[in-house]
Amino acid sequence: MNTNRLSMIMEKALSNQMNKEIHASHIFLSYGIWADDKGYQGIANFLYRHAQEERNHSIKFMEYILNRGGKPKVEAIPAPPNDPESLTDCFDGVFKHEVDNTTAIYKIVDLSLEEKDWATWNFMQWFVQEQIEEETLAQNLIDKLKIAGGDRATDESLFTLDKTLSEAPNEVPLAQEATGYNP
Ligand code: FEO
């Protein structure tokens, strides 16, 4: 008896996303190594933690496919892009990769709607929310660097930024949690 509750197209789309999350993990790992090598230990730690978060996302897709009776397939992961040329380039890259990932997540949501696969639609809502968080996090990185002076930041302000990011959480409060007391 066929116990696979996913269509073949959906199983493939979710499996591709499992691999895409690992690709994202490798990109942030490579950015972290770049930052570490440049002496930005705090920024590197932040990126390493983020890489781990992407790996966790991949595992969520893996578990979901298996739980629905499907079988994910681990594919060859493309090499990460070249090292960033500056901190601005690095943080812009983080934002761009998050937006790319959001686009991929939305495509799966579209497919679930098309197929009336409500279980997958429901599962994907966690990722829709997570992407809001991750895009905001990336925007915050860009803003913090801008305030520090961008590519013309002084060593002192970069030292402070690096220190801040070494302790910064990899999560941001969501707009839907804000109140007048806690904007
Ligand atoms: Fe797994 Fe950054 O999205």
Short mmCIF file of N, CA and C and ligand atoms in Angstrom, two decimals:
data_model
loop_
_atom_site.label_atom_id
_atom_site.label_comp_id
_atom_site.label_asym_id
_atom_site.label_seq_id
_atom_site.Cartn_x
_atom_site.Cartn_y
_atom_site.Cartn_z
N MET A 1 0.84 -1.20 0.00
CA MET A 1 0.00 0.00 0.00
C MET A 1 0.88 1.26 0.00
N ASN A 2 0.50 2.22 -0.81
CA ASN A 2 1.29 3.46 -0.85
C ASN A 2 0.89 4.35 0.32
N THR A 3 1.83 4.56 1.24
CA THR A 3 1.52 5.39 2.42
C THR A 3 2.10 6.79 2.28
N ASN A 4 2.63 7.11 1.10
CA ASN A 4 3.21 8.44 0.91
C ASN A 4 2.09 9.48 0.76
N ARG A 5 2.04 10.40 1.70
CA ARG A 5 0.97 11.41 1.69
C ARG A 5 1.36 12.67 0.92
N LEU A 6 2.54 12.62 0.30
CA LEU A 6 2.98 13.77 -0.50
C LEU A 6 2.89 13.41 -1.98
N SER A 7 2.52 14.38 -2.81
CA SER A 7 2.58 14.13 -4.25
C SER A 7 4.06 14.03 -4.64
N MET A 8 4.33 13.44 -5.81
CA MET A 8 5.72 13.32 -6.24
C MET A 8 6.37 14.70 -6.39
N ILE A 9 5.56 15.65 -6.91
CA ILE A 9 6.09 17.02 -7.13
C ILE A 9 6.41 17.67 -5.78
N MET A 10 5.49 17.49 -4.82
CA MET A 10 5.70 18.10 -3.50
C MET A 10 6.89 17.46 -2.78
N GLU A 11 7.01 16.15 -2.88
CA GLU A 11 8.12 15.45 -2.23
C GLU A 11 9.46 15.99 -2.77
N LYS A 12 9.52 16.19 -4.07
CA LYS A 12 10.74 16.70 -4.71
C LYS A 12 11.00 18.15 -4.28
N ALA A 13 9.93 18.97 -4.25
CA ALA A 13 10.09 20.38 -3.87
C ALA A 13 10.61 20.49 -2.43
N LEU A 14 10.07 19.67 -1.54
CA LEU A 14 10.50 19.71 -0.13
C LEU A 14 11.93 19.18 0.02
N SER A 15 12.24 18.17 -0.77
CA SER A 15 13.59 17.60 -0.71
C SER A 15 14.61 18.63 -1.24
N ASN A 16 14.23 19.32 -2.32
CA ASN A 16 15.12 20.38 -2.85
C ASN A 16 15.35 21.45 -1.80
N GLN A 17 14.28 21.77 -1.06
CA GLN A 17 14.42 22.81 -0.03
C GLN A 17 15.32 22.32 1.11
N MET A 18 15.23 21.04 1.44
CA MET A 18 16.13 20.47 2.46
C MET A 18 17.59 20.71 2.04
N ASN A 19 17.86 20.49 0.75
CA ASN A 19 19.23 20.70 0.25
C ASN A 19 19.59 22.18 0.18
N LYS A 20 18.59 23.01 -0.14
CA LYS A 20 18.84 24.46 -0.25
C LYS A 20 19.22 25.05 1.12
N GLU A 21 18.59 24.51 2.18
CA GLU A 21 18.91 25.01 3.53
C GLU A 21 20.35 24.66 3.91
N ILE A 22 20.81 23.49 3.45
CA ILE A 22 22.21 23.12 3.71
C ILE A 22 23.14 24.03 2.91
N HIS A 23 22.73 24.37 1.70
CA HIS A 23 23.52 25.30 0.89
C HIS A 23 23.65 26.64 1.63
N ALA A 24 22.51 27.12 2.17
CA ALA A 24 22.53 28.38 2.94
C ALA A 24 23.47 28.24 4.14
N SER A 25 23.42 27.08 4.79
CA SER A 25 24.29 26.84 5.95
C SER A 25 25.76 26.96 5.53
N HIS A 26 26.10 26.37 4.38
CA HIS A 26 27.48 26.43 3.90
C HIS A 26 27.90 27.86 3.54
N ILE A 27 26.94 28.61 2.97
CA ILE A 27 27.26 30.00 2.61
C ILE A 27 27.62 30.79 3.89
N PHE A 28 26.79 30.64 4.94
CA PHE A 28 27.03 31.41 6.16
C PHE A 28 28.29 30.91 6.88
N LEU A 29 28.55 29.61 6.75
CA LEU A 29 29.79 29.08 7.32
C LEU A 29 30.99 29.71 6.60
N SER A 30 30.91 29.80 5.28
CA SER A 30 32.04 30.37 4.52
C SER A 30 32.20 31.86 4.84
N TYR A 31 31.07 32.56 5.02
CA TYR A 31 31.16 33.98 5.40
C TYR A 31 31.77 34.11 6.81
N GLY A 32 31.39 33.19 7.68
CA GLY A 32 31.93 33.20 9.05
C GLY A 32 33.45 32.99 9.04
N ILE A 33 33.89 32.06 8.22
CA ILE A 33 35.34 31.79 8.11
C ILE A 33 36.05 33.03 7.58
N TRP A 34 35.42 33.69 6.60
CA TRP A 34 36.00 34.93 6.04
C TRP A 34 36.14 35.98 7.14
N ALA A 35 35.06 36.17 7.93
CA ALA A 35 35.07 37.19 8.98
C ALA A 35 36.10 36.83 10.06
N ASP A 36 36.16 35.56 10.41
CA ASP A 36 37.11 35.10 11.43
C ASP A 36 38.54 35.40 10.98
N ASP A 37 38.81 35.09 9.72
CA ASP A 37 40.15 35.30 9.17
C ASP A 37 40.52 36.78 9.15
N LYS A 38 39.49 37.65 9.00
CA LYS A 38 39.74 39.11 8.99
C LYS A 38 39.89 39.65 10.41
N GLY A 39 39.64 38.80 11.42
CA GLY A 39 39.79 39.25 12.80
C GLY A 39 38.48 39.62 13.47
N TYR A 40 37.36 39.50 12.74
CA TYR A 40 36.05 39.82 13.33
C TYR A 40 35.46 38.56 13.98
N GLN A 41 35.95 38.27 15.16
CA GLN A 41 35.54 37.04 15.85
C GLN A 41 34.06 37.04 16.22
N GLY A 42 33.55 38.21 16.63
CA GLY A 42 32.15 38.31 17.05
C GLY A 42 31.21 38.10 15.88
N ILE A 43 31.54 38.74 14.76
CA ILE A 43 30.71 38.60 13.56
C ILE A 43 30.77 37.14 13.08
N ALA A 44 31.97 36.57 13.16
CA ALA A 44 32.13 35.16 12.75
C ALA A 44 31.25 34.26 13.61
N ASN A 45 31.26 34.47 14.92
CA ASN A 45 30.43 33.64 15.81
C ASN A 45 28.96 33.76 15.46
N PHE A 46 28.56 34.97 15.17
CA PHE A 46 27.17 35.22 14.79
C PHE A 46 26.83 34.40 13.52
N LEU A 47 27.72 34.45 12.54
CA LEU A 47 27.48 33.74 11.28
C LEU A 47 27.54 32.22 11.47
N TYR A 48 28.43 31.76 12.35
CA TYR A 48 28.50 30.30 12.61
C TYR A 48 27.18 29.82 13.24
N ARG A 49 26.65 30.62 14.17
CA ARG A 49 25.38 30.24 14.81
C ARG A 49 24.26 30.23 13.77
N HIS A 50 24.34 31.21 12.87
CA HIS A 50 23.32 31.28 11.83
C HIS A 50 23.42 30.07 10.89
N ALA A 51 24.64 29.66 10.61
CA ALA A 51 24.85 28.47 9.75
C ALA A 51 24.19 27.26 10.41
N GLN A 52 24.34 27.16 11.73
CA GLN A 52 23.75 26.02 12.45
C GLN A 52 22.22 26.07 12.39
N GLU A 53 21.69 27.29 12.44
CA GLU A 53 20.23 27.44 12.36
C GLU A 53 19.73 26.94 11.00
N GLU A 54 20.47 27.24 9.95
CA GLU A 54 20.07 26.78 8.61
C GLU A 54 20.11 25.25 8.53
N ARG A 55 21.10 24.68 9.19
CA ARG A 55 21.16 23.21 9.21
C ARG A 55 19.92 22.63 9.92
N ASN A 56 19.52 23.30 11.00
CA ASN A 56 18.31 22.86 11.71
C ASN A 56 17.08 22.95 10.79
N HIS A 57 17.03 23.99 9.96
CA HIS A 57 15.90 24.11 9.03
C HIS A 57 15.89 22.91 8.07
N SER A 58 17.07 22.54 7.61
CA SER A 58 17.18 21.41 6.70
C SER A 58 16.63 20.14 7.36
N ILE A 59 16.97 19.95 8.63
CA ILE A 59 16.51 18.76 9.36
C ILE A 59 14.99 18.77 9.51
N LYS A 60 14.41 19.97 9.68
CA LYS A 60 12.94 20.06 9.78
C LYS A 60 12.30 19.54 8.49
N PHE A 61 12.85 19.93 7.34
CA PHE A 61 12.32 19.44 6.06
C PHE A 61 12.50 17.92 5.95
N MET A 62 13.67 17.46 6.33
CA MET A 62 13.93 16.01 6.28
C MET A 62 12.89 15.24 7.09
N GLU A 63 12.68 15.67 8.35
CA GLU A 63 11.75 14.98 9.24
C GLU A 63 10.32 15.03 8.70
N TYR A 64 9.94 16.18 8.15
CA TYR A 64 8.57 16.32 7.66
C TYR A 64 8.32 15.35 6.50
N ILE A 65 9.26 15.30 5.56
CA ILE A 65 9.08 14.41 4.40
C ILE A 65 8.96 12.96 4.89
N LEU A 66 9.83 12.57 5.81
CA LEU A 66 9.79 11.20 6.34
C LEU A 66 8.47 10.94 7.08
N ASN A 67 8.05 11.91 7.89
CA ASN A 67 6.81 11.73 8.65
C ASN A 67 5.59 11.58 7.74
N ARG A 68 5.65 12.17 6.55
CA ARG A 68 4.52 12.09 5.61
C ARG A 68 4.64 10.88 4.69
N GLY A 69 5.62 10.03 4.98
CA GLY A 69 5.74 8.79 4.20
C GLY A 69 6.61 8.91 2.97
N GLY A 70 7.29 10.06 2.81
CA GLY A 70 8.18 10.25 1.66
C GLY A 70 9.62 9.95 2.00
N LYS A 71 10.50 10.18 1.03
CA LYS A 71 11.92 9.92 1.26
C LYS A 71 12.74 11.07 0.66
N PRO A 72 13.36 11.88 1.53
CA PRO A 72 14.18 12.97 1.00
C PRO A 72 15.47 12.44 0.39
N LYS A 73 16.07 13.22 -0.49
CA LYS A 73 17.31 12.77 -1.12
C LYS A 73 18.39 13.84 -0.92
N VAL A 74 19.50 13.41 -0.33
CA VAL A 74 20.62 14.33 -0.14
C VAL A 74 21.34 14.47 -1.49
N GLU A 75 21.44 15.72 -1.96
CA GLU A 75 22.08 15.98 -3.27
C GLU A 75 23.43 16.65 -3.06
N ALA A 76 24.19 16.73 -4.16
CA ALA A 76 25.46 17.48 -4.11
C ALA A 76 25.13 18.95 -3.85
N ILE A 77 25.87 19.56 -2.95
CA ILE A 77 25.61 20.97 -2.60
C ILE A 77 26.60 21.84 -3.39
N PRO A 78 26.09 22.84 -4.12
CA PRO A 78 27.01 23.72 -4.86
C PRO A 78 27.95 24.46 -3.90
N ALA A 79 29.12 24.82 -4.41
CA ALA A 79 30.08 25.57 -3.58
C ALA A 79 29.50 26.93 -3.22
N PRO A 80 29.84 27.45 -2.04
CA PRO A 80 29.38 28.80 -1.70
C PRO A 80 30.00 29.82 -2.67
N PRO A 81 29.41 31.02 -2.76
CA PRO A 81 30.00 32.04 -3.65
C PRO A 81 31.36 32.50 -3.12
N ASN A 82 32.02 33.36 -3.91
CA ASN A 82 33.32 33.89 -3.48
C ASN A 82 33.20 34.62 -2.15
N ASP A 83 34.32 34.76 -1.47
CA ASP A 83 34.33 35.53 -0.22
C ASP A 83 33.81 36.94 -0.48
N PRO A 84 33.15 37.54 0.53
CA PRO A 84 32.74 38.93 0.37
C PRO A 84 33.97 39.83 0.25
N GLU A 85 33.76 41.03 -0.31
CA GLU A 85 34.89 41.95 -0.47
C GLU A 85 35.00 42.91 0.70
N SER A 86 33.95 43.01 1.48
CA SER A 86 33.94 43.94 2.62
C SER A 86 32.81 43.50 3.55
N LEU A 87 32.73 44.15 4.72
CA LEU A 87 31.64 43.82 5.64
C LEU A 87 30.29 44.18 5.03
N THR A 88 30.24 45.31 4.30
CA THR A 88 28.99 45.69 3.64
C THR A 88 28.57 44.60 2.67
N ASP A 89 29.52 44.13 1.88
CA ASP A 89 29.25 43.08 0.90
C ASP A 89 28.77 41.80 1.62
N CYS A 90 29.39 41.51 2.75
CA CYS A 90 29.04 40.32 3.53
C CYS A 90 27.59 40.41 4.02
N PHE A 91 27.23 41.54 4.64
CA PHE A 91 25.88 41.67 5.20
C PHE A 91 24.83 41.79 4.08
N ASP A 92 25.20 42.46 2.98
CA ASP A 92 24.28 42.51 1.83
C ASP A 92 24.04 41.10 1.31
N GLY A 93 25.11 40.29 1.30
CA GLY A 93 25.01 38.90 0.84
C GLY A 93 24.08 38.09 1.73
N VAL A 94 24.18 38.30 3.05
CA VAL A 94 23.31 37.58 3.99
C VAL A 94 21.85 37.92 3.67
N PHE A 95 21.58 39.22 3.47
CA PHE A 95 20.20 39.65 3.17
C PHE A 95 19.72 39.02 1.86
N LYS A 96 20.57 39.08 0.83
CA LYS A 96 20.19 38.57 -0.49
C LYS A 96 19.86 37.06 -0.40
N HIS A 97 20.68 36.31 0.34
CA HIS A 97 20.43 34.87 0.45
C HIS A 97 19.13 34.59 1.20
N GLU A 98 18.82 35.43 2.19
CA GLU A 98 17.56 35.23 2.90
C GLU A 98 16.36 35.51 1.98
N VAL A 99 16.48 36.56 1.16
CA VAL A 99 15.37 36.89 0.25
C VAL A 99 15.20 35.76 -0.78
N ASP A 100 16.32 35.25 -1.29
CA ASP A 100 16.27 34.10 -2.23
C ASP A 100 15.55 32.93 -1.58
N ASN A 101 15.86 32.70 -0.31
CA ASN A 101 15.26 31.57 0.38
C ASN A 101 13.76 31.80 0.60
N THR A 102 13.40 33.03 0.90
CA THR A 102 11.97 33.35 1.07
C THR A 102 11.22 33.04 -0.23
N THR A 103 11.81 33.41 -1.36
CA THR A 103 11.18 33.14 -2.65
C THR A 103 10.94 31.64 -2.82
N ALA A 104 11.94 30.84 -2.45
CA ALA A 104 11.81 29.37 -2.57
C ALA A 104 10.72 28.85 -1.63
N ILE A 105 10.66 29.40 -0.43
CA ILE A 105 9.63 28.98 0.56
C ILE A 105 8.23 29.31 0.01
N TYR A 106 8.09 30.52 -0.54
CA TYR A 106 6.78 30.94 -1.08
C TYR A 106 6.33 30.02 -2.21
N LYS A 107 7.29 29.54 -3.01
CA LYS A 107 6.93 28.65 -4.13
C LYS A 107 6.31 27.36 -3.58
N ILE A 108 6.84 26.86 -2.48
CA ILE A 108 6.29 25.63 -1.89
C ILE A 108 4.90 25.92 -1.30
N VAL A 109 4.75 27.10 -0.70
CA VAL A 109 3.42 27.48 -0.18
C VAL A 109 2.42 27.53 -1.34
N ASP A 110 2.84 28.13 -2.46
CA ASP A 110 1.97 28.20 -3.66
C ASP A 110 1.55 26.80 -4.11
N LEU A 111 2.54 25.91 -4.14
CA LEU A 111 2.29 24.54 -4.59
C LEU A 111 1.31 23.84 -3.65
N SER A 112 1.48 24.05 -2.34
CA SER A 112 0.60 23.39 -1.36
C SER A 112 -0.84 23.88 -1.54
N LEU A 113 -0.96 25.15 -1.87
CA LEU A 113 -2.28 25.75 -2.10
C LEU A 113 -2.90 25.13 -3.35
N GLU A 114 -2.10 25.04 -4.39
CA GLU A 114 -2.55 24.46 -5.66
C GLU A 114 -3.03 23.02 -5.47
N GLU A 115 -2.26 22.27 -4.68
CA GLU A 115 -2.58 20.84 -4.49
C GLU A 115 -3.61 20.61 -3.38
N LYS A 116 -3.98 21.67 -2.70
CA LYS A 116 -4.83 21.56 -1.50
C LYS A 116 -4.20 20.58 -0.49
N ASP A 117 -2.89 20.68 -0.37
CA ASP A 117 -2.15 19.85 0.60
C ASP A 117 -2.04 20.70 1.87
N TRP A 118 -3.09 20.66 2.69
CA TRP A 118 -3.17 21.56 3.84
C TRP A 118 -2.16 21.23 4.92
N ALA A 119 -1.76 19.96 5.00
CA ALA A 119 -0.74 19.58 5.99
C ALA A 119 0.57 20.30 5.67
N THR A 120 0.93 20.29 4.39
CA THR A 120 2.18 20.96 4.00
C THR A 120 2.02 22.47 4.11
N TRP A 121 0.84 22.96 3.75
CA TRP A 121 0.59 24.41 3.88
C TRP A 121 0.82 24.83 5.34
N ASN A 122 0.26 24.04 6.25
CA ASN A 122 0.39 24.34 7.68
C ASN A 122 1.86 24.26 8.13
N PHE A 123 2.55 23.21 7.70
CA PHE A 123 3.96 23.04 8.04
C PHE A 123 4.78 24.25 7.54
N MET A 124 4.45 24.72 6.35
CA MET A 124 5.23 25.80 5.74
C MET A 124 5.03 27.15 6.42
N GLN A 125 3.91 27.31 7.16
CA GLN A 125 3.67 28.61 7.79
C GLN A 125 4.77 28.94 8.82
N TRP A 126 5.34 27.90 9.44
CA TRP A 126 6.45 28.14 10.37
C TRP A 126 7.60 28.81 9.63
N PHE A 127 7.85 28.36 8.40
CA PHE A 127 8.96 28.91 7.62
C PHE A 127 8.65 30.32 7.11
N VAL A 128 7.36 30.57 6.80
CA VAL A 128 6.99 31.92 6.37
C VAL A 128 7.33 32.90 7.50
N GLN A 129 6.96 32.51 8.72
CA GLN A 129 7.24 33.37 9.88
C GLN A 129 8.75 33.48 10.13
N GLU A 130 9.44 32.37 10.02
CA GLU A 130 10.88 32.33 10.23
C GLU A 130 11.60 33.25 9.24
N GLN A 131 11.12 33.29 8.00
CA GLN A 131 11.77 34.15 6.99
C GLN A 131 11.56 35.63 7.31
N ILE A 132 10.41 35.98 7.90
CA ILE A 132 10.23 37.40 8.31
C ILE A 132 11.33 37.73 9.31
N GLU A 133 11.51 36.80 10.27
CA GLU A 133 12.51 36.99 11.32
C GLU A 133 13.92 37.10 10.72
N GLU A 134 14.23 36.22 9.79
CA GLU A 134 15.59 36.18 9.24
C GLU A 134 15.88 37.38 8.34
N GLU A 135 14.87 37.82 7.60
CA GLU A 135 15.09 39.02 6.77
C GLU A 135 15.28 40.24 7.66
N THR A 136 14.50 40.31 8.75
CA THR A 136 14.65 41.44 9.68
C THR A 136 16.04 41.41 10.32
N LEU A 137 16.47 40.23 10.69
CA LEU A 137 17.80 40.07 11.28
C LEU A 137 18.88 40.58 10.32
N ALA A 138 18.75 40.21 9.04
CA ALA A 138 19.74 40.63 8.04
C ALA A 138 19.67 42.14 7.82
N GLN A 139 18.45 42.69 7.80
CA GLN A 139 18.31 44.15 7.66
C GLN A 139 18.97 44.86 8.84
N ASN A 140 18.80 44.28 10.04
CA ASN A 140 19.40 44.88 11.23
C ASN A 140 20.93 44.90 11.14
N LEU A 141 21.50 43.85 10.55
CA LEU A 141 22.96 43.81 10.38
C LEU A 141 23.40 44.97 9.49
N ILE A 142 22.67 45.15 8.38
CA ILE A 142 23.01 46.23 7.43
C ILE A 142 22.89 47.59 8.13
N ASP A 143 21.80 47.76 8.91
CA ASP A 143 21.59 49.03 9.63
C ASP A 143 22.70 49.30 10.64
N LYS A 144 23.07 48.25 11.39
CA LYS A 144 24.10 48.42 12.43
C LYS A 144 25.42 48.85 11.79
N LEU A 145 25.75 48.23 10.67
CA LEU A 145 27.01 48.58 10.00
C LEU A 145 26.95 50.00 9.45
N LYS A 146 25.78 50.39 8.93
CA LYS A 146 25.62 51.76 8.41
C LYS A 146 25.86 52.77 9.52
N ILE A 147 25.26 52.49 10.70
CA ILE A 147 25.41 53.40 11.84
C ILE A 147 26.88 53.47 12.26
N ALA A 148 27.58 52.34 12.14
CA ALA A 148 29.00 52.32 12.53
C ALA A 148 29.87 53.05 11.50
N GLY A 149 29.30 53.40 10.34
CA GLY A 149 30.08 54.15 9.34
C GLY A 149 30.29 53.38 8.04
N GLY A 150 29.65 52.23 7.91
CA GLY A 150 29.76 51.45 6.67
C GLY A 150 31.21 51.04 6.41
N ASP A 151 31.60 51.07 5.13
CA ASP A 151 32.98 50.66 4.80
C ASP A 151 34.02 51.68 5.27
N ARG A 152 33.54 52.88 5.72
CA ARG A 152 34.50 53.87 6.24
C ARG A 152 34.45 53.92 7.77
N ALA A 153 33.89 52.88 8.38
CA ALA A 153 33.80 52.85 9.86
C ALA A 153 35.19 52.85 10.47
N THR A 154 35.30 53.49 11.64
CA THR A 154 36.60 53.51 12.32
C THR A 154 36.83 52.14 12.96
N ASP A 155 38.10 51.87 13.29
CA ASP A 155 38.42 50.61 13.95
C ASP A 155 37.65 50.47 15.26
N GLU A 156 37.50 51.60 15.95
CA GLU A 156 36.82 51.56 17.25
C GLU A 156 35.35 51.17 17.10
N SER A 157 34.67 51.78 16.09
CA SER A 157 33.25 51.43 15.95
C SER A 157 33.09 50.00 15.43
N LEU A 158 34.03 49.55 14.62
CA LEU A 158 33.96 48.15 14.17
C LEU A 158 34.22 47.19 15.33
N PHE A 159 35.10 47.60 16.23
CA PHE A 159 35.38 46.78 17.42
C PHE A 159 34.10 46.63 18.24
N THR A 160 33.37 47.74 18.41
CA THR A 160 32.13 47.72 19.18
C THR A 160 31.07 46.86 18.48
N LEU A 161 30.96 47.02 17.15
CA LEU A 161 29.99 46.24 16.39
C LEU A 161 30.29 44.74 16.51
N ASP A 162 31.57 44.42 16.38
CA ASP A 162 31.99 43.02 16.47
C ASP A 162 31.63 42.43 17.83
N LYS A 163 31.88 43.23 18.88
CA LYS A 163 31.59 42.79 20.24
C LYS A 163 30.07 42.60 20.43
N THR A 164 29.30 43.54 19.89
CA THR A 164 27.83 43.46 20.01
C THR A 164 27.31 42.18 19.36
N LEU A 165 27.84 41.90 18.16
CA LEU A 165 27.32 40.74 17.43
C LEU A 165 27.76 39.42 18.04
N SER A 166 28.86 39.44 18.79
CA SER A 166 29.30 38.19 19.41
C SER A 166 28.27 37.70 20.42
N GLU A 167 27.51 38.66 20.99
CA GLU A 167 26.52 38.28 22.00
C GLU A 167 25.09 38.38 21.48
N ALA A 168 24.92 38.89 20.25
CA ALA A 168 23.56 39.15 19.75
C ALA A 168 22.80 37.86 19.54
N PRO A 169 21.50 37.83 19.91
CA PRO A 169 20.72 36.63 19.63
C PRO A 169 20.48 36.51 18.12
N ASN A 170 20.29 35.30 17.64
CA ASN A 170 20.03 35.10 16.22
C ASN A 170 18.53 35.19 15.92
N GLU A 171 17.79 35.74 16.88
CA GLU A 171 16.36 35.88 16.67
C GLU A 171 15.96 37.33 16.91
N VAL A 172 14.92 37.77 16.23
CA VAL A 172 14.43 39.13 16.45
C VAL A 172 12.96 39.05 16.83
N PRO A 173 12.47 40.02 17.64
CA PRO A 173 11.05 40.01 17.95
C PRO A 173 10.25 40.28 16.68
N LEU A 174 9.14 39.61 16.52
CA LEU A 174 8.31 39.80 15.32
C LEU A 174 7.35 40.96 15.51
N ALA A 175 7.01 41.61 14.39
CA ALA A 175 6.09 42.75 14.43
C ALA A 175 4.77 42.37 15.09
N GLN A 176 4.32 41.12 14.85
CA GLN A 176 3.02 40.73 15.40
C GLN A 176 3.05 40.57 16.92
N GLU A 177 4.25 40.63 17.53
CA GLU A 177 4.33 40.54 18.99
C GLU A 177 4.41 41.92 19.64
N ALA A 178 4.50 42.97 18.81
CA ALA A 178 4.69 44.33 19.37
C ALA A 178 3.39 44.86 19.97
N THR A 179 3.53 45.68 21.03
CA THR A 179 2.40 46.37 21.63
C THR A 179 2.83 47.82 21.87
N GLY A 180 1.90 48.65 22.31
CA GLY A 180 2.24 50.03 22.61
C GLY A 180 3.27 50.12 23.72
N TYR A 181 3.24 49.17 24.66
CA TYR A 181 4.21 49.15 25.75
C TYR A 181 5.54 48.58 25.32
N ASN A 182 5.47 47.74 24.29
CA ASN A 182 6.67 47.02 23.86
C ASN A 182 6.78 47.14 22.32
N PRO A 183 7.06 48.37 21.84
CA PRO A 183 6.97 48.58 20.40
C PRO A 183 8.10 47.87 19.62
FE1 FEO B 1 16.52 28.69 6.49
FE2 FEO B 1 17.66 31.60 6.47
O1 FEO B 1 16.37 30.43 5.99
#
